[in-house]
mmCIF file of C-alpha atoms in Angstrom:
data_model
loop_
_atom_site.group_PDB
_atom_site.id
_atom_site.type_symbol
_atom_site.label_atom_id
_atom_site.label_comp_id
_atom_site.label_asym_id
_atom_site.label_seq_id
_atom_site.Cartn_x
_atom_site.Cartn_y
_atom_site.Cartn_z
ATOM 1 C CA UNK T 1 8.887 -18.043 29.924
ATOM 2 C CA UNK T 2 8.885 -15.110 32.221
ATOM 3 C CA UNK T 3 12.220 -13.926 30.695
ATOM 4 C CA UNK T 4 10.639 -14.129 27.127
ATOM 5 C CA UNK T 5 7.613 -12.126 28.235
ATOM 6 C CA UNK T 6 9.924 -9.478 29.841
ATOM 7 C CA UNK T 7 12.002 -9.178 26.590
ATOM 8 C CA UNK T 8 8.923 -9.042 24.417
ATOM 9 C CA UNK T 9 7.426 -6.219 26.707
ATOM 10 C CA UNK T 10 10.568 -4.253 26.617
ATOM 11 C CA UNK T 11 10.750 -4.400 22.813
ATOM 12 C CA UNK T 12 7.123 -3.216 22.465
ATOM 13 C CA UNK T 13 7.762 -0.393 24.914
ATOM 14 C CA UNK T 14 10.860 0.600 22.966
ATOM 15 C CA UNK T 15 8.885 0.560 19.662
ATOM 16 C CA UNK T 16 6.100 2.653 21.221
ATOM 17 C CA UNK T 17 8.617 5.244 22.385
ATOM 18 C CA UNK T 18 10.194 5.352 18.911
ATOM 19 C CA UNK T 19 6.647 5.836 17.410
ATOM 20 C CA UNK T 20 5.963 8.614 19.891
ATOM 21 C CA UNK T 21 9.146 10.415 18.823
ATOM 22 C CA UNK T 22 8.200 10.219 15.263
ATOM 23 C CA UNK T 23 4.722 11.746 15.750
ATOM 24 C CA UNK T 24 4.412 15.211 14.203
ATOM 25 C CA UNK T 25 2.825 18.013 16.067
ATOM 26 C CA UNK T 26 0.403 19.871 13.826
ATOM 27 C CA UNK T 27 0.458 23.665 14.571
ATOM 28 C CA UNK T 28 -2.724 25.404 13.492
ATOM 29 C CA UNK T 29 -2.250 28.689 11.538
ATOM 30 C CA UNK T 30 -2.765 31.845 13.407
ATOM 31 C CA UNK T 31 -5.763 32.847 11.306
ATOM 32 C CA UNK T 32 -7.574 29.630 12.275
ATOM 33 C CA UNK T 33 -6.860 30.359 15.993
ATOM 34 C CA UNK T 34 -8.322 33.817 15.513
ATOM 35 C CA UNK T 35 -11.721 32.569 14.346
ATOM 36 C CA UNK T 36 -14.572 33.299 16.848
ATOM 37 C CA UNK T 37 -17.923 31.617 16.747
ATOM 38 C CA UNK T 38 -20.866 33.426 18.347
ATOM 39 C CA UNK T 39 -24.599 34.025 17.907
ATOM 40 C CA UNK T 40 -27.881 35.031 19.498
ATOM 41 C CA UNK T 41 -31.638 34.422 19.572
ATOM 42 C CA UNK T 42 -34.477 36.741 20.314
ATOM 43 C CA UNK T 43 -37.987 35.519 21.275
ATOM 44 C CA UNK T 44 -40.812 37.949 21.703
ATOM 45 C CA UNK T 45 -44.465 38.243 22.752
ATOM 46 C CA UNK T 46 -46.541 41.240 21.503
ATOM 47 C CA UNK T 47 -50.097 42.393 22.229
ATOM 48 C CA UNK T 48 -51.844 45.389 20.806
ATOM 49 C CA UNK T 49 -55.348 46.690 19.945
ATOM 50 C CA UNK T 50 -55.416 48.920 16.874
ATOM 51 C CA UNK T 51 -58.965 50.095 16.003
ATOM 52 C CA UNK T 52 -60.072 48.117 19.144
ATOM 53 C CA UNK T 53 -59.041 44.810 17.639
ATOM 54 C CA UNK T 54 -56.832 42.858 20.057
ATOM 55 C CA UNK T 55 -53.968 41.081 18.470
ATOM 56 C CA UNK T 56 -51.348 39.015 20.400
ATOM 57 C CA UNK T 57 -48.719 36.536 19.293
ATOM 58 C CA UNK T 58 -45.311 34.903 20.173
ATOM 59 C CA UNK T 59 -42.717 35.452 17.544
ATOM 60 C CA UNK T 60 -39.091 34.373 16.778
ATOM 61 C CA UNK T 61 -37.729 37.866 16.130
ATOM 62 C CA UNK T 62 -34.103 36.773 15.231
ATOM 63 C CA UNK T 63 -31.754 33.870 15.339
ATOM 64 C CA UNK T 64 -28.134 34.470 13.990
ATOM 65 C CA UNK T 65 -24.830 32.541 13.831
ATOM 66 C CA UNK T 66 -21.717 34.453 13.281
ATOM 67 C CA UNK T 67 -18.075 33.709 12.456
ATOM 68 C CA UNK T 68 -15.506 36.437 13.024
ATOM 69 C CA UNK T 69 -11.771 36.272 12.144
ATOM 70 C CA UNK T 70 -8.574 38.076 11.264
ATOM 71 C CA UNK T 71 -5.961 37.327 8.667
ATOM 72 C CA UNK T 72 -2.967 39.749 8.913
ATOM 73 C CA UNK T 73 -4.450 43.160 8.662
ATOM 74 C CA UNK T 74 -7.823 41.956 7.384
ATOM 75 C CA UNK T 75 -10.831 41.348 9.707
ATOM 76 C CA UNK T 76 -13.720 39.370 8.284
ATOM 77 C CA UNK T 77 -17.274 38.234 9.134
ATOM 78 C CA UNK T 78 -19.856 35.800 7.977
ATOM 79 C CA UNK T 79 -23.283 36.014 9.543
ATOM 80 C CA UNK T 80 -26.312 33.749 8.802
ATOM 81 C CA UNK T 81 -29.914 34.385 9.862
ATOM 82 C CA UNK T 82 -32.567 31.743 10.365
ATOM 83 C CA UNK T 83 -36.076 32.900 9.496
ATOM 84 C CA UNK T 84 -39.469 31.743 8.387
ATOM 85 C CA UNK T 85 -39.918 34.245 5.589
ATOM 86 C CA UNK T 86 -41.384 31.602 3.324
ATOM 87 C CA UNK T 87 -44.151 30.880 5.919
ATOM 88 C CA UNK T 88 -44.693 28.555 8.869
ATOM 89 C CA UNK T 89 -43.027 25.234 8.416
ATOM 90 C CA UNK T 90 -40.793 26.546 5.730
ATOM 91 C CA UNK T 91 -37.749 27.925 7.437
ATOM 92 C CA UNK T 92 -35.068 29.588 5.455
ATOM 93 C CA UNK T 93 -31.394 30.517 5.896
ATOM 94 C CA UNK T 94 -30.374 33.955 4.682
ATOM 95 C CA UNK T 95 -26.800 35.370 4.291
ATOM 96 C CA UNK T 96 -26.817 38.628 6.221
ATOM 97 C CA UNK T 97 -23.149 39.644 6.436
ATOM 98 C CA UNK T 98 -20.172 38.637 4.230
ATOM 99 C CA UNK T 99 -17.302 41.113 4.297
ATOM 100 C CA UNK T 100 -13.674 41.684 4.851
ATOM 101 C CA UNK T 101 -12.024 45.033 6.092
ATOM 102 C CA UNK T 102 -8.437 46.137 5.732
ATOM 103 C CA UNK T 103 -7.625 47.609 9.142
ATOM 104 C CA UNK T 104 -3.944 48.501 9.043
ATOM 105 C CA UNK T 105 -4.529 52.260 9.651
ATOM 106 C CA UNK T 106 -7.086 53.732 12.058
ATOM 107 C CA UNK T 107 -7.484 56.756 9.811
ATOM 108 C CA UNK T 108 -8.113 54.677 6.589
ATOM 109 C CA UNK T 109 -9.931 51.334 6.597
ATOM 110 C CA UNK T 110 -11.509 49.682 3.517
ATOM 111 C CA UNK T 111 -14.469 47.315 3.821
ATOM 112 C CA UNK T 112 -15.655 45.170 0.830
ATOM 113 C CA UNK T 113 -18.811 42.863 0.669
ATOM 114 C CA UNK T 114 -22.231 42.838 2.198
ATOM 115 C CA UNK T 115 -22.527 44.916 5.538
ATOM 116 C CA UNK T 116 -24.336 47.767 7.243
ATOM 117 C CA UNK T 117 -24.837 50.973 5.289
ATOM 118 C CA UNK T 118 -23.014 54.082 6.476
ATOM 119 C CA UNK T 119 -26.223 55.748 7.633
ATOM 120 C CA UNK T 120 -27.369 56.741 11.187
ATOM 121 C CA UNK T 121 -26.048 55.859 14.577
ATOM 122 C CA UNK T 122 -28.848 53.357 15.276
ATOM 123 C CA UNK T 123 -28.562 51.244 12.118
ATOM 124 C CA UNK T 124 -25.278 49.519 13.067
ATOM 125 C CA UNK T 125 -26.376 49.043 16.738
ATOM 126 C CA UNK T 126 -26.638 45.445 17.828
ATOM 127 C CA UNK T 127 -30.349 44.347 18.091
ATOM 128 C CA UNK T 128 -29.965 43.279 21.731
ATOM 129 C CA UNK T 129 -27.878 46.105 22.975
ATOM 130 C CA UNK T 130 -30.167 48.616 21.048
ATOM 131 C CA UNK T 131 -32.481 47.976 23.944
ATOM 132 C CA UNK T 132 -35.984 48.236 22.380
ATOM 133 C CA UNK T 133 -38.650 45.960 20.869
ATOM 134 C CA UNK T 134 -37.397 47.075 17.499
ATOM 135 C CA UNK T 135 -35.430 49.880 15.872
ATOM 136 C CA UNK T 136 -37.232 53.219 15.689
ATOM 137 C CA UNK T 137 -39.898 53.537 12.987
ATOM 138 C CA UNK T 138 -38.037 56.095 11.038
ATOM 139 C CA UNK T 139 -34.916 53.859 10.981
ATOM 140 C CA UNK T 140 -36.975 50.821 9.739
ATOM 141 C CA UNK T 141 -38.559 52.975 7.011
ATOM 142 C CA UNK T 142 -35.616 55.107 5.921
ATOM 143 C CA UNK T 143 -32.485 53.140 6.599
ATOM 144 C CA UNK T 144 -32.848 49.914 4.622
ATOM 145 C CA UNK T 145 -34.946 47.620 6.925
ATOM 146 C CA UNK T 146 -38.556 47.521 5.609
ATOM 147 C CA UNK T 147 -37.646 50.524 3.440
ATOM 148 C CA UNK T 148 -40.086 53.097 2.078
ATOM 149 C CA UNK T 149 -38.735 52.448 -1.413
ATOM 150 C CA UNK T 150 -40.230 48.868 -1.376
ATOM 151 C CA UNK T 151 -36.824 47.156 -0.620
ATOM 152 C CA UNK T 152 -37.384 43.951 1.321
ATOM 153 C CA UNK T 153 -36.212 43.907 4.876
ATOM 154 C CA UNK T 154 -32.413 44.095 4.645
ATOM 155 C CA UNK T 155 -31.443 44.898 8.243
ATOM 156 C CA UNK T 156 -29.918 48.126 7.069
ATOM 157 C CA UNK T 157 -27.390 46.334 4.809
ATOM 158 C CA UNK T 158 -26.340 46.444 1.202
ATOM 159 C CA UNK T 159 -23.529 45.213 -1.154
ATOM 160 C CA UNK T 160 -20.610 47.599 -1.787
ATOM 161 C CA UNK T 161 -17.358 49.091 -0.775
ATOM 162 C CA UNK T 162 -16.783 51.519 2.179
ATOM 163 C CA UNK T 163 -13.842 53.489 3.504
ATOM 164 C CA UNK T 164 -13.844 54.919 6.992
ATOM 165 C CA UNK T 165 -11.430 56.068 9.742
ATOM 166 C CA UNK T 166 -10.824 57.944 12.874
ATOM 167 C CA UNK T 167 -8.342 60.920 13.134
ATOM 168 C CA UNK T 168 -7.457 64.202 15.006
ATOM 169 C CA UNK T 169 -6.255 62.735 18.350
ATOM 170 C CA UNK T 170 -6.451 64.907 21.534
ATOM 171 C CA UNK T 171 -3.820 65.037 24.207
ATOM 172 C CA UNK T 172 -5.106 61.824 25.770
ATOM 173 C CA UNK T 173 -4.731 59.985 22.418
ATOM 174 C CA UNK T 174 -8.450 59.726 21.683
ATOM 175 C CA UNK T 175 -9.731 60.456 18.185
ATOM 176 C CA UNK T 176 -12.107 63.360 17.882
ATOM 177 C CA UNK T 177 -13.394 62.810 14.328
ATOM 178 C CA UNK T 178 -14.841 59.880 12.446
ATOM 179 C CA UNK T 179 -15.731 59.738 8.767
ATOM 180 C CA UNK T 180 -17.222 56.962 6.506
ATOM 181 C CA UNK T 181 -18.410 56.815 2.903
ATOM 182 C CA UNK T 182 -19.665 53.943 0.876
ATOM 183 C CA UNK T 183 -20.818 52.994 -2.586
ATOM 184 C CA UNK T 184 -23.493 50.334 -2.766
ATOM 185 C CA UNK T 185 -25.863 48.686 -5.290
ATOM 186 C CA UNK T 186 -28.889 50.353 -3.643
ATOM 187 C CA UNK T 187 -31.014 47.169 -3.654
ATOM 188 C CA UNK T 188 -30.432 45.692 -0.322
ATOM 189 C CA UNK T 189 -28.967 42.341 0.680
ATOM 190 C CA UNK T 190 -28.269 39.582 -1.786
ATOM 191 C CA UNK T 191 -29.417 41.685 -4.663
ATOM 192 C CA UNK T 192 -27.664 42.841 -7.902
ATOM 193 C CA UNK T 193 -27.863 46.424 -9.042
ATOM 194 C CA UNK T 194 -30.948 46.760 -11.280
ATOM 195 C CA UNK T 195 -30.370 50.153 -12.808
ATOM 196 C CA UNK T 196 -26.551 50.486 -12.875
ATOM 197 C CA UNK T 197 -26.825 53.595 -10.695
ATOM 198 C CA UNK T 198 -24.996 53.201 -7.312
ATOM 199 C CA UNK T 199 -26.049 54.642 -3.965
ATOM 200 C CA UNK T 200 -23.470 56.831 -2.233
ATOM 201 C CA UNK T 201 -23.863 57.248 1.508
ATOM 202 C CA UNK T 202 -21.541 59.075 3.843
ATOM 203 C CA UNK T 203 -21.364 60.287 7.396
ATOM 204 C CA UNK T 204 -19.084 62.266 9.729
ATOM 205 C CA UNK T 205 -19.223 62.818 13.535
ATOM 206 C CA UNK T 206 -17.402 64.809 16.198
ATOM 207 C CA UNK T 207 -16.541 63.333 19.528
ATOM 208 C CA UNK T 208 -15.638 66.260 21.714
ATOM 209 C CA UNK T 209 -15.791 64.281 25.076
ATOM 210 C CA UNK T 210 -15.704 60.633 25.860
ATOM 211 C CA UNK T 211 -19.116 59.044 25.251
ATOM 212 C CA UNK T 212 -20.527 61.869 23.058
ATOM 213 C CA UNK T 213 -21.087 61.811 19.302
ATOM 214 C CA UNK T 214 -22.557 64.506 17.152
ATOM 215 C CA UNK T 215 -22.969 63.689 13.518
ATOM 216 C CA UNK T 216 -24.605 64.121 10.148
ATOM 217 C CA UNK T 217 -25.200 61.696 7.204
ATOM 218 C CA UNK T 218 -26.193 62.064 3.546
ATOM 219 C CA UNK T 219 -27.498 59.463 1.031
ATOM 220 C CA UNK T 220 -27.942 59.936 -2.668
ATOM 221 C CA UNK T 221 -29.229 56.803 -4.648
ATOM 222 C CA UNK T 222 -32.109 55.100 -6.404
ATOM 223 C CA UNK T 223 -33.965 51.738 -6.716
ATOM 224 C CA UNK T 224 -34.314 50.322 -10.104
ATOM 225 C CA UNK T 225 -36.975 48.195 -12.030
ATOM 226 C CA UNK T 226 -39.907 50.058 -10.463
ATOM 227 C CA UNK T 227 -43.247 50.201 -12.181
ATOM 228 C CA UNK T 228 -46.179 52.666 -12.217
ATOM 229 C CA UNK T 229 -49.068 53.851 -14.386
ATOM 230 C CA UNK T 230 -48.875 57.152 -16.261
ATOM 231 C CA UNK T 231 -51.813 59.615 -16.650
ATOM 232 C CA UNK T 232 -53.100 57.590 -19.582
ATOM 233 C CA UNK T 233 -52.965 54.239 -17.720
ATOM 234 C CA UNK T 234 -49.896 52.949 -19.527
ATOM 235 C CA UNK T 235 -47.389 50.949 -17.539
ATOM 236 C CA UNK T 236 -44.005 52.623 -17.099
ATOM 237 C CA UNK T 237 -40.740 51.243 -15.742
ATOM 238 C CA UNK T 238 -37.813 53.105 -14.239
ATOM 239 C CA UNK T 239 -35.921 54.147 -11.129
ATOM 240 C CA UNK T 240 -37.045 56.110 -8.066
ATOM 241 C CA UNK T 241 -34.776 58.438 -6.117
ATOM 242 C CA UNK T 242 -33.550 58.029 -2.574
ATOM 243 C CA UNK T 243 -32.224 61.392 -1.390
ATOM 244 C CA UNK T 244 -31.868 61.368 2.367
ATOM 245 C CA UNK T 245 -30.095 63.105 5.253
ATOM 246 C CA UNK T 246 -29.789 62.473 8.965
ATOM 247 C CA UNK T 247 -28.838 64.567 11.970
ATOM 248 C CA UNK T 248 -27.588 62.678 15.027
ATOM 249 C CA UNK T 249 -26.509 63.058 18.609
ATOM 250 C CA UNK T 250 -25.682 60.490 21.248
ATOM 251 C CA UNK T 251 -24.344 60.040 24.771
ATOM 252 C CA UNK T 252 -23.234 56.513 25.704
ATOM 253 C CA UNK T 253 -21.204 55.899 28.812
ATOM 254 C CA UNK T 254 -21.282 53.961 32.063
ATOM 255 C CA UNK T 255 -24.636 52.212 31.126
ATOM 256 C CA UNK T 256 -26.278 55.591 30.400
ATOM 257 C CA UNK T 257 -27.465 55.901 26.783
ATOM 258 C CA UNK T 258 -29.234 58.879 25.295
ATOM 259 C CA UNK T 259 -29.815 59.132 21.522
ATOM 260 C CA UNK T 260 -31.744 61.308 19.092
ATOM 261 C CA UNK T 261 -31.912 61.324 15.334
ATOM 262 C CA UNK T 262 -33.947 63.125 12.674
ATOM 263 C CA UNK T 263 -34.132 61.706 9.025
ATOM 264 C CA UNK T 264 -35.541 63.375 5.932
ATOM 265 C CA UNK T 265 -36.190 61.498 2.667
ATOM 266 C CA UNK T 266 -37.037 62.785 -0.814
ATOM 267 C CA UNK T 267 -38.196 60.220 -3.387
ATOM 268 C CA UNK T 268 -41.393 58.279 -4.171
ATOM 269 C CA UNK T 269 -42.433 55.295 -2.009
ATOM 270 C CA UNK T 270 -43.669 51.834 -2.976
ATOM 271 C CA UNK T 271 -46.923 50.190 -2.134
ATOM 272 C CA UNK T 272 -45.253 48.051 0.587
ATOM 273 C CA UNK T 273 -42.265 46.103 1.650
ATOM 274 C CA UNK T 274 -40.751 43.958 -1.082
ATOM 275 C CA UNK T 275 -42.733 45.760 -3.803
ATOM 276 C CA UNK T 276 -41.596 47.410 -7.020
ATOM 277 C CA UNK T 277 -44.868 49.272 -7.579
ATOM 278 C CA UNK T 278 -44.714 53.000 -7.048
ATOM 279 C CA UNK T 279 -47.415 54.502 -4.768
ATOM 280 C CA UNK T 280 -47.734 58.171 -5.685
ATOM 281 C CA UNK T 281 -50.350 58.793 -2.967
ATOM 282 C CA UNK T 282 -47.579 58.702 -0.441
ATOM 283 C CA UNK T 283 -45.931 61.718 -1.937
ATOM 284 C CA UNK T 284 -42.215 62.115 -2.518
ATOM 285 C CA UNK T 285 -41.090 63.186 0.992
ATOM 286 C CA UNK T 286 -41.139 61.418 4.364
ATOM 287 C CA UNK T 287 -39.437 62.149 7.623
ATOM 288 C CA UNK T 288 -39.256 61.081 11.310
ATOM 289 C CA UNK T 289 -37.635 61.618 14.614
ATOM 290 C CA UNK T 290 -36.889 59.546 17.705
ATOM 291 C CA UNK T 291 -35.265 60.303 21.040
ATOM 292 C CA UNK T 292 -34.616 57.908 23.961
ATOM 293 C CA UNK T 293 -32.953 57.506 27.231
ATOM 294 C CA UNK T 294 -31.769 54.252 28.965
ATOM 295 C CA UNK T 295 -30.407 54.557 32.513
ATOM 296 C CA UNK T 296 -29.282 51.994 35.105
ATOM 297 C CA UNK T 297 -31.511 51.481 38.146
ATOM 298 C CA UNK T 298 -29.334 48.660 39.422
ATOM 299 C CA UNK T 299 -25.953 48.691 37.753
ATOM 300 C CA UNK T 300 -25.375 45.783 35.279
ATOM 301 C CA UNK T 301 -28.730 44.299 36.440
ATOM 302 C CA UNK T 302 -31.742 46.603 35.701
ATOM 303 C CA UNK T 303 -32.243 49.500 33.302
ATOM 304 C CA UNK T 304 -35.232 51.773 32.871
ATOM 305 C CA UNK T 305 -36.018 53.394 29.445
ATOM 306 C CA UNK T 306 -38.261 55.832 27.668
ATOM 307 C CA UNK T 307 -38.548 56.703 23.973
ATOM 308 C CA UNK T 308 -40.377 59.057 21.745
ATOM 309 C CA UNK T 309 -40.764 57.439 18.302
ATOM 310 C CA UNK T 310 -42.377 59.379 15.368
ATOM 311 C CA UNK T 311 -42.582 58.668 11.662
ATOM 312 C CA UNK T 312 -44.502 60.508 8.917
ATOM 313 C CA UNK T 313 -44.696 58.539 5.685
ATOM 314 C CA UNK T 314 -45.823 61.514 3.680
ATOM 315 C CA UNK T 315 -44.205 64.272 5.811
ATOM 316 C CA UNK T 316 -47.706 65.331 6.938
ATOM 317 C CA UNK T 317 -49.076 65.280 10.382
ATOM 318 C CA UNK T 318 -52.266 63.615 9.063
ATOM 319 C CA UNK T 319 -50.267 60.435 8.311
ATOM 320 C CA UNK T 320 -48.030 60.485 11.350
ATOM 321 C CA UNK T 321 -47.497 57.478 13.803
ATOM 322 C CA UNK T 322 -46.162 58.375 17.253
ATOM 323 C CA UNK T 323 -45.221 55.939 19.989
ATOM 324 C CA UNK T 324 -44.731 57.049 23.583
ATOM 325 C CA UNK T 325 -42.693 54.123 25.073
ATOM 326 C CA UNK T 326 -41.570 53.132 28.630
ATOM 327 C CA UNK T 327 -39.982 49.940 29.800
ATOM 328 C CA UNK T 328 -37.458 47.928 31.743
ATOM 329 C CA UNK T 329 -34.476 45.719 30.705
ATOM 330 C CA UNK T 330 -33.491 43.001 33.214
ATOM 331 C CA UNK T 331 -30.162 41.193 32.868
ATOM 332 C CA UNK T 332 -30.367 37.660 34.328
ATOM 333 C CA UNK T 333 -26.676 37.165 33.328
ATOM 334 C CA UNK T 334 -24.384 39.057 31.081
ATOM 335 C CA UNK T 335 -25.720 37.180 28.087
ATOM 336 C CA UNK T 336 -29.313 36.554 29.018
ATOM 337 C CA UNK T 337 -31.823 39.341 29.386
ATOM 338 C CA UNK T 338 -35.580 40.134 29.472
ATOM 339 C CA UNK T 339 -36.803 43.379 27.887
ATOM 340 C CA UNK T 340 -40.359 44.603 28.571
ATOM 341 C CA UNK T 341 -42.057 47.788 27.343
ATOM 342 C CA UNK T 342 -45.455 49.514 26.999
ATOM 343 C CA UNK T 343 -46.353 52.128 24.345
ATOM 344 C CA UNK T 344 -49.340 54.385 23.927
ATOM 345 C CA UNK T 345 -49.658 54.692 20.154
ATOM 346 C CA UNK T 346 -51.227 57.581 18.172
ATOM 347 C CA UNK T 347 -51.643 56.592 14.536
ATOM 348 C CA UNK T 348 -53.511 59.071 12.513
ATOM 349 C CA UNK T 349 -54.045 56.730 9.597
ATOM 350 C CA UNK T 350 -56.405 54.606 11.643
ATOM 351 C CA UNK T 351 -60.126 55.234 12.187
ATOM 352 C CA UNK T 352 -59.388 55.319 15.979
ATOM 353 C CA UNK T 353 -56.111 57.036 16.339
ATOM 354 C CA UNK T 354 -55.088 55.802 19.746
ATOM 355 C CA UNK T 355 -54.332 52.252 21.037
ATOM 356 C CA UNK T 356 -52.106 50.276 23.332
ATOM 357 C CA UNK T 357 -49.041 48.229 22.592
ATOM 358 C CA UNK T 358 -46.885 45.944 24.776
ATOM 359 C CA UNK T 359 -43.826 43.777 24.098
ATOM 360 C CA UNK T 360 -41.811 41.315 26.077
ATOM 361 C CA UNK T 361 -38.568 39.799 24.705
ATOM 362 C CA UNK T 362 -36.203 36.983 25.917
ATOM 363 C CA UNK T 363 -32.775 37.375 24.476
ATOM 364 C CA UNK T 364 -29.820 34.979 24.654
ATOM 365 C CA UNK T 365 -26.331 35.448 23.143
ATOM 366 C CA UNK T 366 -23.361 33.031 23.203
#
């Protein structure tokens, strides 16, 4: 009996070894190994008292999930944003980024899909590392966020093709010049071109020393399917122009960040965000300027900041909104931080021009 059990056990063990030998090891392709999953969330609390009416609210500013990868010489990204644009209790998921970029050469890279427009230094900055409660007012109005032209909030993005590159290396091997130029629909994210006229946006900047950028940008384009009433009260349809330029300067090194940008826009505005009705009362020019500094108080732990934030929706001082902001950014860990700021606001469009504004944000990335 014992002998029979021994023989049976030996046979089973031999069969198991043979089966083990026959097992095939599946090797994942390199492009699958290159896929990186990440994301972040931003929760904020704001309080302000415009026209002496106190308002306060918690808000889910952003939640995004990101897939990055690389296949041969192509880098790609897919980014989704969760929001409640349809109203409380009606969450929606929106495609934010979907692009691939050929990156074989530093001096000539080609990007195709939906991505950030090639306009301003601040637009492509990550919402968390940007360091403030929001992008500067002029960036929001004239760089494709809640755009002056009535375009819905697009996070500075559009659909198109862009080429960019870095060249003119110095003795240390660091490139001194960068250029980028793109052709876009001109309607923002997830939108077809409605007038068959493409937006052309380009920029170039000089990097004389490490951490310094000095640049200029230009934008020629339009937004289609706009409506307005003529002098006889008849409804008209057509396109409005978007002719813009930006002058930029930045120093960003060793946790010290200083940046300033001026943007000028020519072209009629709309009645509001996500609107296709022209508002001629706003005039056909707008501009704005911001300048800020963020400096370390305790390296990698606590930063102090101050910003001057001006936007003139009609390029007249009587319509200007200026925010004088100060605050602190505290890093609990590398990926968890708390941002706090106070602003004294002068808004000349309000009955009482001056009011107070405060914002606290809790940001997490993974």
